[in-house]
Coordinates of C-alpha atoms in Angstrom, one line a residue:
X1 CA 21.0 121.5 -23.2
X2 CA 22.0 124.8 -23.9
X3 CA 19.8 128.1 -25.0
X4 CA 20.2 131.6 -25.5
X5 CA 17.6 134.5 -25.4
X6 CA 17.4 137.5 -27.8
X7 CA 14.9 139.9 -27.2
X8 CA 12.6 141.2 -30.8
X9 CA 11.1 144.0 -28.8
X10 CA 9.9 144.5 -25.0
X11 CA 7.0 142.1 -25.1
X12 CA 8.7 139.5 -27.4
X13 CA 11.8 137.1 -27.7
X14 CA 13.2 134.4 -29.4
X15 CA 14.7 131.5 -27.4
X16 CA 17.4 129.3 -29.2
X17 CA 18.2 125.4 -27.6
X18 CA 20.4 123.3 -28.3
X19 CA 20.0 120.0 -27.3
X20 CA 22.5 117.3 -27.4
X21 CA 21.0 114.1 -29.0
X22 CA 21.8 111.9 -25.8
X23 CA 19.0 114.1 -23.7
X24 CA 16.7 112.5 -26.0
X25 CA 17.3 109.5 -25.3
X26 CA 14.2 109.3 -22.4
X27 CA 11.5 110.2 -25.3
X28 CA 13.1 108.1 -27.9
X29 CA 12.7 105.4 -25.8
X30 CA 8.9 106.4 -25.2
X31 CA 8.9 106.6 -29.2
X32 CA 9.8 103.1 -29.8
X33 CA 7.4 102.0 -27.2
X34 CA 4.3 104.0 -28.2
X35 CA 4.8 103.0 -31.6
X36 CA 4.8 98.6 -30.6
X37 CA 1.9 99.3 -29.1
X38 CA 0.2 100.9 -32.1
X39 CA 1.6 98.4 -35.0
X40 CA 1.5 94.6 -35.9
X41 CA 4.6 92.9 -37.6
X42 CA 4.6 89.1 -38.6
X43 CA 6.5 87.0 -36.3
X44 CA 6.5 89.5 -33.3
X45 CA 4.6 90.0 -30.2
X46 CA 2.5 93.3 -29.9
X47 CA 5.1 95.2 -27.9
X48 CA 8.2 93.0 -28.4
X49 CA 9.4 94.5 -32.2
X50 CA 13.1 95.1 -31.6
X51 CA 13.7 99.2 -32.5
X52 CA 15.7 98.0 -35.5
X53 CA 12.9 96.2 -37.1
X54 CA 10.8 99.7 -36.4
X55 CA 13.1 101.4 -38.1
X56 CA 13.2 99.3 -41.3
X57 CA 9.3 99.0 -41.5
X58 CA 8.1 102.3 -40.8
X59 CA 11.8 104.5 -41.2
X60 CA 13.5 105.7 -38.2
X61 CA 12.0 109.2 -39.6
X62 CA 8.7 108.4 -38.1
X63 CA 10.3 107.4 -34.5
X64 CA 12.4 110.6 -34.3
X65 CA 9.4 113.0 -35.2
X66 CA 7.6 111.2 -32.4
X67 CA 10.6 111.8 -29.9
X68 CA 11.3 115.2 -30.8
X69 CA 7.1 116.0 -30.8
X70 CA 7.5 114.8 -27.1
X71 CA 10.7 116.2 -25.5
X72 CA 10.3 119.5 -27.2
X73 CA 7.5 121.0 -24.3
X74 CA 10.3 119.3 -21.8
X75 CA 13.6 121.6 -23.5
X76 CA 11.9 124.8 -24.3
X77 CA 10.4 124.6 -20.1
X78 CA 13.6 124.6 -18.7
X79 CA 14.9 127.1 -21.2
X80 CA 11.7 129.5 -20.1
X81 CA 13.1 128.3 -16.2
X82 CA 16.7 128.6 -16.8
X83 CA 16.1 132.7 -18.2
X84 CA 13.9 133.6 -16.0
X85 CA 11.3 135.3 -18.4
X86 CA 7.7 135.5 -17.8
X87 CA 5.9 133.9 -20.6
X88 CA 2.8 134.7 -22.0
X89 CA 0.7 132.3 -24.2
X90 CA 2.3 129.9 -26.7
X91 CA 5.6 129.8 -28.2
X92 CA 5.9 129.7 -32.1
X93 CA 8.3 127.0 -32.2
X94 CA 10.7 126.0 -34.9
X95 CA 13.0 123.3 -35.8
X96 CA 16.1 124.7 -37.6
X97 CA 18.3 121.4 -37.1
X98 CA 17.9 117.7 -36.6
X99 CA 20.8 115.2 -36.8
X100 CA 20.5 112.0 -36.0
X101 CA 22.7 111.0 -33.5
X102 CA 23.9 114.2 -32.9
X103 CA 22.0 117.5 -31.9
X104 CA 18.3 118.9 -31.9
X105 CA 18.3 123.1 -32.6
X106 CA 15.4 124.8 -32.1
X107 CA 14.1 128.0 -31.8
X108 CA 11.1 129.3 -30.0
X109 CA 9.4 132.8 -30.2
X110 CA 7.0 133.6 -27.3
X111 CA 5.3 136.9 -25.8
X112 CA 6.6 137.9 -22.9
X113 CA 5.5 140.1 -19.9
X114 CA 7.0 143.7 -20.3
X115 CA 9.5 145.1 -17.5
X116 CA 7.5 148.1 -16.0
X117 CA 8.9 151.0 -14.1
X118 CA 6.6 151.9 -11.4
X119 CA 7.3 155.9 -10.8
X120 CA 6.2 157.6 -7.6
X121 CA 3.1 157.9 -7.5
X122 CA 1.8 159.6 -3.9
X123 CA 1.9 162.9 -6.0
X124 CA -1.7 161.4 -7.9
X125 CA -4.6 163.9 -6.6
X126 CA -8.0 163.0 -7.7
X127 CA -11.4 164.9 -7.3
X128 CA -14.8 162.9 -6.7
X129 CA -18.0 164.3 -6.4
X130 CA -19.1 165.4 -2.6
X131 CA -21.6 163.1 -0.4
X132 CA -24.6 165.1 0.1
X133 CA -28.1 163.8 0.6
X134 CA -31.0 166.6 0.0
X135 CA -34.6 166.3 1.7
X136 CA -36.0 165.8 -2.2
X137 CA -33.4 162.8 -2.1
X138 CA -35.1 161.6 1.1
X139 CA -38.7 162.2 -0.1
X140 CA -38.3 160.5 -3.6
X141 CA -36.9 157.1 -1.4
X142 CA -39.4 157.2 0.4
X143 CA -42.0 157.4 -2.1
X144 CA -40.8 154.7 -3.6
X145 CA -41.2 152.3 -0.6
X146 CA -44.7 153.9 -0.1
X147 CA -45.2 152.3 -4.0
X148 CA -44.0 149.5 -3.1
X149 CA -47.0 149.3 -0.3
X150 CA -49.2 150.7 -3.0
X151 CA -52.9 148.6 -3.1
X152 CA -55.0 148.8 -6.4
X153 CA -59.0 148.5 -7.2
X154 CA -60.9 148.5 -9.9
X155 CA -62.2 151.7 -11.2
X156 CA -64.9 152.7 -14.2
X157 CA -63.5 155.3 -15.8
X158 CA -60.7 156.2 -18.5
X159 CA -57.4 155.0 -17.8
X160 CA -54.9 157.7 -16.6
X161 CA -50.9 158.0 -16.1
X162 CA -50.2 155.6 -13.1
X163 CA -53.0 153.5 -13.5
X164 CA -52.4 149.7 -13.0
X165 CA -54.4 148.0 -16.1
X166 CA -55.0 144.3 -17.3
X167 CA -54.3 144.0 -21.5
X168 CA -54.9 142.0 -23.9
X169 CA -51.8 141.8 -26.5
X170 CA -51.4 140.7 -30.4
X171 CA -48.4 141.7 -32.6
X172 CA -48.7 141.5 -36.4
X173 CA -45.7 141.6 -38.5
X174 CA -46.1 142.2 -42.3
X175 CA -49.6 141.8 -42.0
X176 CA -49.5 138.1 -39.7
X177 CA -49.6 137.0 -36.1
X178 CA -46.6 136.3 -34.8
X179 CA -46.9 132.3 -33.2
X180 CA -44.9 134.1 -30.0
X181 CA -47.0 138.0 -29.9
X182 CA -50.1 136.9 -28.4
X183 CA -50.2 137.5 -24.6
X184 CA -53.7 137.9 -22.6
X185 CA -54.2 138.9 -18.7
X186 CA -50.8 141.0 -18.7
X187 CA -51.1 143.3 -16.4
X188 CA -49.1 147.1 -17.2
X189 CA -48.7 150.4 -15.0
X190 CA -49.1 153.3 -17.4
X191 CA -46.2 154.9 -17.7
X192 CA -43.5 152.5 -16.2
X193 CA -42.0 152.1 -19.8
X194 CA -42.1 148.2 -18.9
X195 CA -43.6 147.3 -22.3
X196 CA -43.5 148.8 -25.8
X197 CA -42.6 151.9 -27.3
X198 CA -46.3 153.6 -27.7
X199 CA -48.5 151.5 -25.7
X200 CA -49.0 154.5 -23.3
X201 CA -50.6 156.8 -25.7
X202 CA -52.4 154.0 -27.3
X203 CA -54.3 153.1 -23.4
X204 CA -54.4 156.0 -22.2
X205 CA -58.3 157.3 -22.3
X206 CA -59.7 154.2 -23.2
X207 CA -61.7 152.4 -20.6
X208 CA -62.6 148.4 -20.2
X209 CA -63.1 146.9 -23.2
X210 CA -61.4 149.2 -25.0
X211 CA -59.0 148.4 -28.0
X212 CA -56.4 150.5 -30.0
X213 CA -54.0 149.7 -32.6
X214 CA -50.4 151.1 -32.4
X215 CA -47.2 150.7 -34.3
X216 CA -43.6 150.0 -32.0
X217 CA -40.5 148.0 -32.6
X218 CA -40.4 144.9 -30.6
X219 CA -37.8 144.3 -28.1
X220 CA -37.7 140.7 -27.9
X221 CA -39.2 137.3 -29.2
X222 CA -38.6 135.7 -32.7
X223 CA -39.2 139.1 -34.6
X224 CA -36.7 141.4 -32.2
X225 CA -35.8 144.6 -34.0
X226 CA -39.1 144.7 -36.5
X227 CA -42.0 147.2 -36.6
X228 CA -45.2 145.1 -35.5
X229 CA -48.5 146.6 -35.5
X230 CA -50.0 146.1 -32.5
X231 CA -53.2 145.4 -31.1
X232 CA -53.9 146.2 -27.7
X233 CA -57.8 145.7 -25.6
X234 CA -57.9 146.8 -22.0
X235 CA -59.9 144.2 -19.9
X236 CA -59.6 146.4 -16.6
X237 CA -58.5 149.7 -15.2
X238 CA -57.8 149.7 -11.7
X239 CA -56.6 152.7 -9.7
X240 CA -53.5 152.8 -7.1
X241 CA -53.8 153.7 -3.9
X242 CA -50.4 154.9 -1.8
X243 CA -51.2 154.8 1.8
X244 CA -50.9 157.4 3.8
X245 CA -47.8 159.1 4.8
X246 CA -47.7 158.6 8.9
X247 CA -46.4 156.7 11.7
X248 CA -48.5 153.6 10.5
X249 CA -47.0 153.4 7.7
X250 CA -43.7 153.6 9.2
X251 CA -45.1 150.5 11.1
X252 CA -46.0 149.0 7.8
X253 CA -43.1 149.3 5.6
X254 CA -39.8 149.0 8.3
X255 CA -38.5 148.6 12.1
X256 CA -39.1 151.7 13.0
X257 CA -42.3 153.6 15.1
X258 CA -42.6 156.7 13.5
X259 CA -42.3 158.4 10.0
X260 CA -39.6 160.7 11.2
X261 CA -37.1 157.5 12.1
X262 CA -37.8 156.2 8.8
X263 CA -36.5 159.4 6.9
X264 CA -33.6 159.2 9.3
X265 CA -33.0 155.4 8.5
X266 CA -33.7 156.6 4.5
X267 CA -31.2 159.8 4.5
X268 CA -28.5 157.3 6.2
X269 CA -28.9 154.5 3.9
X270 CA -28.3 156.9 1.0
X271 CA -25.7 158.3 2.8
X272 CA -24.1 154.9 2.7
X273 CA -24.7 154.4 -1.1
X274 CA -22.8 157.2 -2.2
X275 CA -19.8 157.3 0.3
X276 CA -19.7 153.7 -1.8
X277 CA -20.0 155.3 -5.0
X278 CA -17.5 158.0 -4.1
X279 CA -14.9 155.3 -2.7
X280 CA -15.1 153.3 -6.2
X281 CA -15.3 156.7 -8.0
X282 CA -12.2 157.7 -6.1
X283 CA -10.5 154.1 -7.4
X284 CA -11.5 154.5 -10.7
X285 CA -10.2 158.0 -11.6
X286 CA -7.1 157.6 -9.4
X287 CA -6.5 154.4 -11.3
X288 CA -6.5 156.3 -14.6
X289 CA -3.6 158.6 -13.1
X290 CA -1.6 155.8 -12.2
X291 CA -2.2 154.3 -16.0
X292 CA -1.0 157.7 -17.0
X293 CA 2.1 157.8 -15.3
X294 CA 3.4 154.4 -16.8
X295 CA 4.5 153.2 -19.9
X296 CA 3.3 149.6 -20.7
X297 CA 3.9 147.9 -24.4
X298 CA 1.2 145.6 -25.1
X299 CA 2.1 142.2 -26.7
X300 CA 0.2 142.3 -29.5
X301 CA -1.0 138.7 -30.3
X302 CA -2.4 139.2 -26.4
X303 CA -4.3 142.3 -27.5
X304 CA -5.9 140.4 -30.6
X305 CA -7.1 137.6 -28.6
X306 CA -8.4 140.0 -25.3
X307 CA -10.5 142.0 -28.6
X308 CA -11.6 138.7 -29.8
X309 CA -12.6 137.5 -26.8
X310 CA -14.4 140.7 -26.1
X311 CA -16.2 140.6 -29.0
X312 CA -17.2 136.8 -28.8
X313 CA -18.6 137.3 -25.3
X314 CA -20.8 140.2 -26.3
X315 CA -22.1 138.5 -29.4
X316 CA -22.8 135.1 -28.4
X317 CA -23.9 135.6 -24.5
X318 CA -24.7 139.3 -23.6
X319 CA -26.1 139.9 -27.0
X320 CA -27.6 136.4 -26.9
X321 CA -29.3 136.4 -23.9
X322 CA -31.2 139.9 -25.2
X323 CA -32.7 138.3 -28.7
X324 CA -30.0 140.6 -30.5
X325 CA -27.1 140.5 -33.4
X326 CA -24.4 143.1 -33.2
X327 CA -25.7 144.9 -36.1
X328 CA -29.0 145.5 -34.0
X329 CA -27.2 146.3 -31.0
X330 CA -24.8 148.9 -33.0
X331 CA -28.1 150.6 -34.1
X332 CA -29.6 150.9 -30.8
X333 CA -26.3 152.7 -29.2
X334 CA -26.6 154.7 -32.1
X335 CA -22.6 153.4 -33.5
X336 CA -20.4 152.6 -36.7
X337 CA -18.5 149.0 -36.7
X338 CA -15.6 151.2 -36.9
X339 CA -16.6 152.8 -33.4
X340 CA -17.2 149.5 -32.3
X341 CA -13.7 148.4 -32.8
X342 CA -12.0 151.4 -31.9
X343 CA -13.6 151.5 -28.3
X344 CA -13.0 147.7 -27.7
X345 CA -9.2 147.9 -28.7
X346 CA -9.1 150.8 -26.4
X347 CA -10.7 149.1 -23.7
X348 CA -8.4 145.9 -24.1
X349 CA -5.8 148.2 -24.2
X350 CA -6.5 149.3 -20.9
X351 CA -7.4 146.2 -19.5
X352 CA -3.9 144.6 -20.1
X353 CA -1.9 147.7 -19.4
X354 CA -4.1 147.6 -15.9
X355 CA -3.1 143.7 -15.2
X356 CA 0.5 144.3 -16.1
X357 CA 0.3 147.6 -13.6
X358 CA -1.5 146.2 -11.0
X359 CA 0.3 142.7 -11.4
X360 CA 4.3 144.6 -11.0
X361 CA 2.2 146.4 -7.9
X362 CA 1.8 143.3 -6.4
X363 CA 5.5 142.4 -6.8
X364 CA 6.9 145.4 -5.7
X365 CA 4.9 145.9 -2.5
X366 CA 5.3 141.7 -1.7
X367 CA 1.2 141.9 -1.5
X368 CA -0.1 138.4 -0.6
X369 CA -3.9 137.3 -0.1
X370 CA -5.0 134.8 2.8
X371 CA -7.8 132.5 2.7
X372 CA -10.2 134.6 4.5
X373 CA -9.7 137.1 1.4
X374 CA -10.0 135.1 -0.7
X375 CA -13.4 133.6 0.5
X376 CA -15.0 137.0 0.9
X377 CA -14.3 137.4 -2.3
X378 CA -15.4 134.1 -4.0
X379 CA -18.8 135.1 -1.9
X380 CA -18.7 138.5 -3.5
X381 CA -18.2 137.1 -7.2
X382 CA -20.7 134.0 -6.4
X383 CA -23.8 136.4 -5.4
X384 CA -22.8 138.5 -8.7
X385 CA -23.0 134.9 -11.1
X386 CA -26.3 134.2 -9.4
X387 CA -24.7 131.1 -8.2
X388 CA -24.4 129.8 -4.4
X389 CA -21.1 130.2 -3.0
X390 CA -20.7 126.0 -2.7
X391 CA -21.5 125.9 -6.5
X392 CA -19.5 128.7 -7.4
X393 CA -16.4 127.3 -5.5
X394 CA -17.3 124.1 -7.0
X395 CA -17.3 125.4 -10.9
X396 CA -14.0 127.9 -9.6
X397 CA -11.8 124.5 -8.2
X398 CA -13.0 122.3 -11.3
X399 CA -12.1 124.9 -13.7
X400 CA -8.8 125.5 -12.4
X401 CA -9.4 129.1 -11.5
X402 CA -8.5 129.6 -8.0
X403 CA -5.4 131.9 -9.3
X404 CA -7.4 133.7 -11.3
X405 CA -9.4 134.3 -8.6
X406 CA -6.4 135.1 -6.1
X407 CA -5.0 137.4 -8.9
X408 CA -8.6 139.4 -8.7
X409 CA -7.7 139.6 -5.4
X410 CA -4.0 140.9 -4.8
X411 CA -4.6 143.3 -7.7
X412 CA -7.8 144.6 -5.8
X413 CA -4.9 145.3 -2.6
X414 CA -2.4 146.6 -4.8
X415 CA -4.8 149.2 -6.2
X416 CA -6.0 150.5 -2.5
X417 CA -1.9 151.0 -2.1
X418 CA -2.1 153.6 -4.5
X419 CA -5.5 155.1 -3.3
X420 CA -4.0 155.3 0.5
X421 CA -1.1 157.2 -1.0
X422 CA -3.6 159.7 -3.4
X423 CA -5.0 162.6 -2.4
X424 CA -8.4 162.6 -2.8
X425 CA -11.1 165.7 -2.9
X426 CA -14.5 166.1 -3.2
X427 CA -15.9 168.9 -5.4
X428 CA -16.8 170.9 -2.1
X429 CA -12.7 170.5 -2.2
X430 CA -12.9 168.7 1.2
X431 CA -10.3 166.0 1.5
X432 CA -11.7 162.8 1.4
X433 CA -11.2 159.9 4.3
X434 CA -11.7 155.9 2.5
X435 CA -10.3 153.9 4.7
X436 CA -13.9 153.5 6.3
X437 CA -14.8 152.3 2.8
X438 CA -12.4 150.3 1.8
X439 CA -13.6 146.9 3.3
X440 CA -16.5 147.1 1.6
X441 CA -15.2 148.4 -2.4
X442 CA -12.3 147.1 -2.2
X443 CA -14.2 144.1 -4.8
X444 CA -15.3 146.9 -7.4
X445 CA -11.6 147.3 -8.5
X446 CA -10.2 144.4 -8.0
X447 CA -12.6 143.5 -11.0
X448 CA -12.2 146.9 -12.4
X449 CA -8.1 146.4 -12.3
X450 CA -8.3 143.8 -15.4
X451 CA -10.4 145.2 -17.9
X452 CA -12.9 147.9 -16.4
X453 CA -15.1 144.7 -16.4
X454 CA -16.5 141.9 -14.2
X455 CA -15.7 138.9 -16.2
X456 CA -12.1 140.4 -18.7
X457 CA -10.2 140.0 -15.3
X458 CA -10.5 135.9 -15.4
X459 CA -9.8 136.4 -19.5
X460 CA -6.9 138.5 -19.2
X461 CA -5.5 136.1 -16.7
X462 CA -6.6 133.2 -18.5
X463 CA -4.2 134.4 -21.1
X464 CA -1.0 135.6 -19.5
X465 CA -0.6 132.2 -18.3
X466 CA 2.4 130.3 -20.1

C-alpha cells in the first residue's frame, strides 16, 4: 500500500492510497465466504460453492464490492498511522479506481486536528474581584439559618408579607379547568415567589376562607406558557415565629455554645465561598487571555455538529425537563432565533478552540493524570449527575467514557499551568495567592476547559475522536 497526504486547509486533508490488488486478497477471501453462507445453489453444500460458480451466479461485481466495503477501514487506518495526522470524525471516502486484478485507488478526506502554536504566556495578568466578608454579609447568613429554625401557628387575622398560609388552587384556561390546575392543602410563604406571578397581591389581606381571582402565566403543567385565570381560597393563615437571637439558639442551630462562635463559624464559611469563587473567577478570565493569545482554526463540519448538539440537548432535555419549547424559552430570555444562533456558534466556537488549547497544553507540558485523579474526579462529576459514584462509574466504563473523563481531567491540570504562571489581582490590587485553592476548583475548569459547560466537554471529546 502506498498513500500520500495533501493538506485543503489547516483543519482538513485529503489522503490518497493505493493499494495493490494482492493486499486484498485476506477480505476477498472473507467475501467469498460470507457470501456461501448467505446463498443456496443446486447441487452444492451451504458453504462449499467453489468462488467460480459465485462469480457466474451472482457476478464477481458483487464479491469485489463486498471485499473492498471490508478492507477499506483496514487501508485508510494505516494510512491515518503511517502520516501521523490526528483525525477528527469520519473520512469522506472515495473510490477513484478499481481494477480487477490489479489496484484499488482511493481517496479519503477527513478533518484533522489543527497544529497550534502555544506563545508565552506568563505575561497574562488578570484582575478578580477582592474577598471581603461585611457584618451585613454575616447577619443576612445568619438569618437565614434562624428561618430555617423558624416555627409557625395559626393566627386570625389578615394575611401579611411572610406569612406561612394553606391555599386552595384552580386554574382556568379559556374559560375551563385544566384536568392538571387543581391543587388543595398547598401550603405558600407570602412573598417567596415560589408560586405564580400575582398570587401575592391576590392573598394578601384576605383572611381564612377567603377567595380571590387573579390572572398569571403558568410555569408548568399541560398549559405552560398560557394566561390562566386563577382561583385562589385561603384555608389558614399562620404566623412565623424566628426564635430568638442568643446563645440558645446557637445551641439549636450548630456545634457551637454561643451566638458569637456562630458568626465567627458564619463569616469563615463565607470566607471560604468566595476565595472559591475568586479561584474559578481567576480561571475563567485568565482562560479567556490565553484564548486570546492563540490562533485556532475550527474544522468546520466539527463546529456544525458541537451547535447541533448544543441545540438538541437544550431542546429535548433542559428544555424538556421545564414543560418548554425553544420558542417559549426565547421569549422568556427576552431573544431573536437569530441571537440564539449567534451566541451558540460563539460558544461552540469557544468550546473547541478551548479543547484544542488545553489539549496541545497537555502535550507540551507531558501532563499525565493518575488514578487517584481521576477518581476524585469521577466522585466530583457523580455527585453533580445525582448519581452514586458506583453507578456513575458503572454507566462511565459501559459507555466507554473513561478517556473522556481522563481528558476532563488533564485539561483541568493544563489550565492551573497557566494560572500558576498568571498574575493575578484582586480589585483592592492585592496580588492574589491560589495555590491554597486549587485542590478544591481545580474541577470547575476542567469542565469549563471544553465548552464553558458541564456536559460539552464529554461532547467535544466525543467528537474529536477518529
Amino acid at each position: 500500500m502506498k498513500s500520500a497526504v495533501e493538506t485543503l486547509n489547516p483543519t482538513r486533508v485529503r489522503l490518497s492510497i493505493e493499494v495493490p490488488f494482492e493486499e486484498l486478497k485476506d477480505s476477498l477471501d472473507a467475501a467469498y465466504k460470507k457470501i456461501n453462507q448467505q446463498v443456496t445453489v443446486k447441487g452444492f453444500r451451504k458453504g462449499k460453492i467453489p468462488a467460480r460458480v459465485i462469480d457466474q451466479r451472482f457476478g464477481r461485481g458483487a464479491v469485489l464490492e463486498e471485499a473492498v466495503n471490508d478492507a477499506l477501514p483496514k487501508f485508510y487506518t494505516e494510512a491515518v498511522n503511517e502520516a501521523e495526522i490526528d483525525v477528527l470524525g469520519q473520512p469522506e471516502v472515495d473510490i477513484t479506481e478499481l481494477k480487477d486484478g490489479e489496484t484499488l485507488n482511493f481517496t479519503a478526506e477527513v478533518d484533522v486536528r489543527p497544529a497550534i502554536e502555544i506563545p508565552d504566556y506568563s505575561g497574562i495578568e488578570v484582575e478578580v474581584d477582592a474577598v471581603e466578608v461585611s457584618d451585613e454579609d454575616v447577619d443576612k447568613a445568619v438569618t437565614e439559618l434562624r428561618e430555617r429554625f423558624a416555627s409557625t401557628s395559626p393566627v386570625e387575622r389578615a394575611a401579611e408579607d411572610g406569612d406561612v398560609i394553606t391555599i386552595d388552587l384552580e386554574a382556568k384556561v379559556e374559560g375551563e379547568v385544566l384536568e392538571d390546575g387543581v391543587a388543595s392543602g398547598v401550603s405558600y410563604t407570602i412573598g417567596s415567589g415560589e408560586l405564580l406571578d400575582g398570587i401575592d397581591d391576590a392573598v394578601k389581606g384576605l383572611e381564612a376562607g377567603g377567595e380571590a381571582t387573579f390572572t398569571s402565566e403558568l410555569k408548568g403543567g399541560s398549559a405552560a406558557g398560557k394566561e390562566a385565570e386563577v382561583t385562589v381560597k385561603v384555608t389558614q393563615v399562620a404566623a412565623r415565629e424566628l426564635p430568638e437571637l442568643d446563645d440558645e439558639f446557637a445551641q439549636l442551630a450548630s456545634e457551637f455554645d454561643t451566638l458569637d462562635e456562630l458568626k465567627a463559624d458564619s463569616r469563615k464559611r463565607l470566607e471560604n465561598m468566595k476565595q472559591y469563587d475568586q479561584a474559578t473567577q481567576a480561571q475563567e478570565r485568565v482562560l479567556e487571555k490565553l484564548l486570546e493569545l492563540v490562533e485556532v482554526p475550527v474544522p468546520e463540519k466539527l463546529l456544525e455538529d458541537e451547535i447541533n448538539t448544543r441545540k438538541h440537548n437544550l431542546e429535548h432535555h433542559q428544555l424538556g425537563q421545564m414543560g418548554l419549547d425553544l420558542e417559549k424559552y426565547l421569549e422568556i430570555q427576552g431573544k431573536t432565533a437569530e441571537e440564539f444562533d449567534t451566541e451558540t456558534k460563539e460558544a461552540a466556537v469557544k468550546g473547541i478552540k478551548t479543547q484544542f488549547v488545553l489539549d496541545e497544553l497537555v502535550k507540551r507540558e507531558k501532563l499525565n493524570v493518575n488514578q487517584e485523579e481521576l477518581t476524585e474526579h469521577l466522585m466530583r462529576r457523580a455527585a453533580s449527575s445525582g448519581m452514586s459514584p458506583d453507578q456513575f462509574a458503572q454507566a462511565v466504563v459501559e459507555g466507554g467514557q473513561v478517556p473522556l473523563l481522563v481528558g476532563e481531567v488533564a485539561r483541568g491540570k493544563a489550565l492551573a499551568v497557566v494560572v500558576e504562571a498568571a498574575t493575578v489581582k484582586d480589585t483592592n490590587g492585592e496580588v492574589v495567592d491560589l495555590e491554597d485553592d486549587e485542590d478544591e476548583t481545580a474541577a470547575a475548569p476542567a469542565e469549563d476547559a471544553s465548552a464553558a459547560s458541564e456536559d460539552a466537554p464529554a461532547e467535544a471529546e466525543e467528537k474529536t475522536e477518529g
